Structures are given as C-alpha cells and as structure tokens.
Amino acid sequence: MLFRVLGPVEIDGTDAVRYIRADKPRALLALLLVKANTWVGVGEIVDTVWSGKTPPVSAERNIGTYIWQLRRALPPLGVDGQRIESRSKAYRIRVEAGELDSDRMQVLLTSGGDALTAGDARTGLKHLEEAQSLWRGTPYEGLVTDQHQPEVTRLTELHWSVRERLADALIGTARFADAVALCKSLTTEDPLRETNWVRLLVAYRDAGRRADALATYQKARAALVDELGTEPGPELRGLQQELLANVPDEKPKAGPEAYVRTVLDAAAALDGEHAAAARQWFDTRHVEVAGAVRQLLADEDVTNAWLLTSALHQYVEIGGDVPNWTPLVAVVAGAASYSKDWYGELISRNILGSALTRAGRISAARTEFTAALGIASVHDDRDAEGTVLINLAMAEASGGARQQAAEYFRRALRLLPEGPTAAEARQALADLGEPEDPARSTVAS
C-alpha cells in the first residue's frame, strides 16, 4: 500500500508515512488519486487547487512546480520510472492494484464477508478489524470539490459496510460487549438504518440481555415512527416477538407473552387508522390489563409488567381512565428499580411523573422526572432524556413556572432529533410566549 486516502492524504512509504504539508500540492495529489490512472485536465486541476478562490495568472506554471514536487516525493514506477505522467494540458498518476488503502479496505471487506458467509466468524473478524483500522477520518481530507464528492460518499458508505459486517463478526465470536458498543454507535449516527437496530437487538439477545433488547425495540420503533411515519419491518418485529415469547424460566408454564403482544399491538393502533377500534378495546379491557400488570409483578415478571404499563399509559394519554393508576405505576417503578431493570425504571418513573402531574401533584412529579433524567443521563440515552424533559416542562408549566418550563423545553430541543417530538416542544415554547433562543428571553416586569 502506497497511498492513504481514508483520511488525511498521505504517502505510505517503506520507512515512514509522509504527509505533504503544503496545501496546494496536497490538493493536487488528492485530485489525481480520486481519478487514478485517468488523465486530468489542467483546467480541472486549477479549479480544485484554487477552489473558491481566483487563481493567479501563473496558475498553470505553478501546477507544473507542484507536479515536480510530487514526483520527487513519490517512488518511481515501471520501466520509465514515471509515477505522474504528463501530456499537453493534462496529468495522470499511475496507481497499481493494492496501492490505495481504499482498495485494500474493499478487498478486506469482501474477504471478511465471504468468511462470515462460510460460517468462519473468527477469520471474518480478523479481516474486518484490519479493514476498520484503515479508516482515519473524512476521505481525502476535504480536499476535493463538489464535482468529486460522489467518490467521498462511496468511501463513506464502504466504511459503513465494514462496520456493519464487523458487528456481525463480533456477534458471531461472542464478543457481545464490543458488538453492543459498535451497534449503538451505528444506530446513534443513523437511527433510520433499520438493519443496525436488528444487529443491536441480536447482540443483546445473544448476550442474555432480554430487557435491554426489548427496550431497544421500543427506541427503534419510536425513531422510525417519528422520522418516517412507518412501523418497524418484519425482521425487527419478528425479533421483538421472539423476545416476548422466549422468557427464561426454570418451570415451563403458560406464559403471558401472547397477551402482552396483543395489548402492545392495541396500544400501537391508538394513533393509527384503527384508533377508534383500539380505544374501544381499551375502554372494555383496561381493568383486565391493569390486573394483568399486578399478576406479572406477583410473578416477578417485571419486563412484561412495565411493557403493559407503557401500553396503558398510551390509553391514559388520550383520555382513558384506569382506576388506581398512580399507585399501580409507582409499584411498577419500584419493582423495576429493585430488579435493576434500568430502562423499565426509566419508563415507569416517566409515566409516574405524568400521572402525578395529571393529579396536580407537581412536586412529587418533579421528583419522579428528576429520577428518570438521572437514569437516562447515566446510560447516555439522549432521546429518553429529551422526552422526560418535555414532560417535566409540562409539569412546571401546569404549576405556573413558565420560565422554568421554557428552559426545560430548550434543553429537550438540544437533545432531540428533528421530528414530531421536537416540534411539540417548539409549539409548547410558542404557547408559553418564550423564544427558542434564551438570549432573546425577556423578563416580565
């Protein structure tokens, strides 16, 4: 390998890596490498080297000087020794197979993928970790113009493929902690890339972290519904159903999984085209569902208990009335805390805060929301933190603390991606008569 373009453009010689410090020769080398083995006209070179600036009258002569400098820096090639060739008003760089790190990455990705397909995860992991080590940042260091951006996009997508297959290899070799960390990075960078949510659920499932897997499904669904208005695809839904169906238990018994799936499906339909039917279902079944929550807690099935609680919360949010709702949620939150189910506790305390707000118990609601915020912060769950902040802001607003509510809405907007939830926070700020930018806030006289 001679040329490194997966980051700052460098010449990788036999003794040391050389970084060309002068901006214009480095930009010229980047352009020639983008179009390796292809003639590049002087006009295109001038446009790239002096991108966004007016080139001097001596531009073409300066290009000749930069070519001379690059020839001195590069090892010879072939019989004639010419690494950079010239003809009238054009230059090209000669690059052989394997001399670009981007080509090397493609080869390693293919080899790693082939090994995974053949069932050899260890060999696949070796190839893919080597491929990942070649990545050093933005390809070509931002030196190329918009005309050549497709090549940068291609290499960025290639890097995505490397990381995704690396996650597969980490799962295949039972390195679940590393797989979870990588998949969480991928889903954070692009929450709409559903295949990586699938990978994260599989990593949690295979690591025996069922509650984390189910919590992740809820986050994936929220991202897809908020941003695209679509439900998860069949693979993701199938994983959720598998997780709900396979509850570890020493004693075989008729479990509640089918019932839980039915309630969750009904809750999901409350804001869709079948909302009226879903509302009627809950109107006739909410007492039964609340009883199921209590039975699940008695059976120490905390995960299914908070899942049903979250479904009932959706019913309450559209005006439904569940008897003894606040005490029930408090018990679920306590059980989740005792069982160290952090996501279940976060969800339950957020729901409890909303229930207390609805009952006018603002101080108690504030305590629950603050606890939920602490859990979200410890686990770096920005989406959950933003959602809790919105509920806390609404509690403060209902208690008359307008400016405190506005500050919580602003904090939520700094955490949440663009979507319906963020739009809700902006509208609430407007309803309070508060600007999104606190610098424009005014103090009431």
mmCIF file of C-alpha atoms in Angstrom, residues 6 40 74 176 178 189 244 266 298 340 361:
data_model
loop_
_atom_site.group_PDB
_atom_site.id
_atom_site.type_symbol
_atom_site.label_atom_id
_atom_site.label_comp_id
_atom_site.label_asym_id
_atom_site.label_seq_id
_atom_site.Cartn_x
_atom_site.Cartn_y
_atom_site.Cartn_z
ATOM 1 C CA LEU A 6 -9.196 7.291 4.023
ATOM 2 C CA VAL A 40 -6.950 15.133 -15.594
ATOM 3 C CA LEU A 74 6.888 9.574 -4.866
ATOM 4 C CA PHE A 176 -21.187 -9.072 22.761
ATOM 5 C CA ASP A 178 -17.968 -4.825 21.724
ATOM 6 C CA GLU A 189 -25.341 8.076 13.799
ATOM 7 C CA LEU A 244 -41.523 -11.679 24.141
ATOM 8 C CA ALA A 266 -53.649 -2.395 20.526
ATOM 9 C CA ALA A 298 -46.524 -11.088 41.643
ATOM 10 C CA LYS A 340 -32.125 -3.354 38.324
ATOM 11 C CA ARG A 361 -49.041 16.813 42.484
#
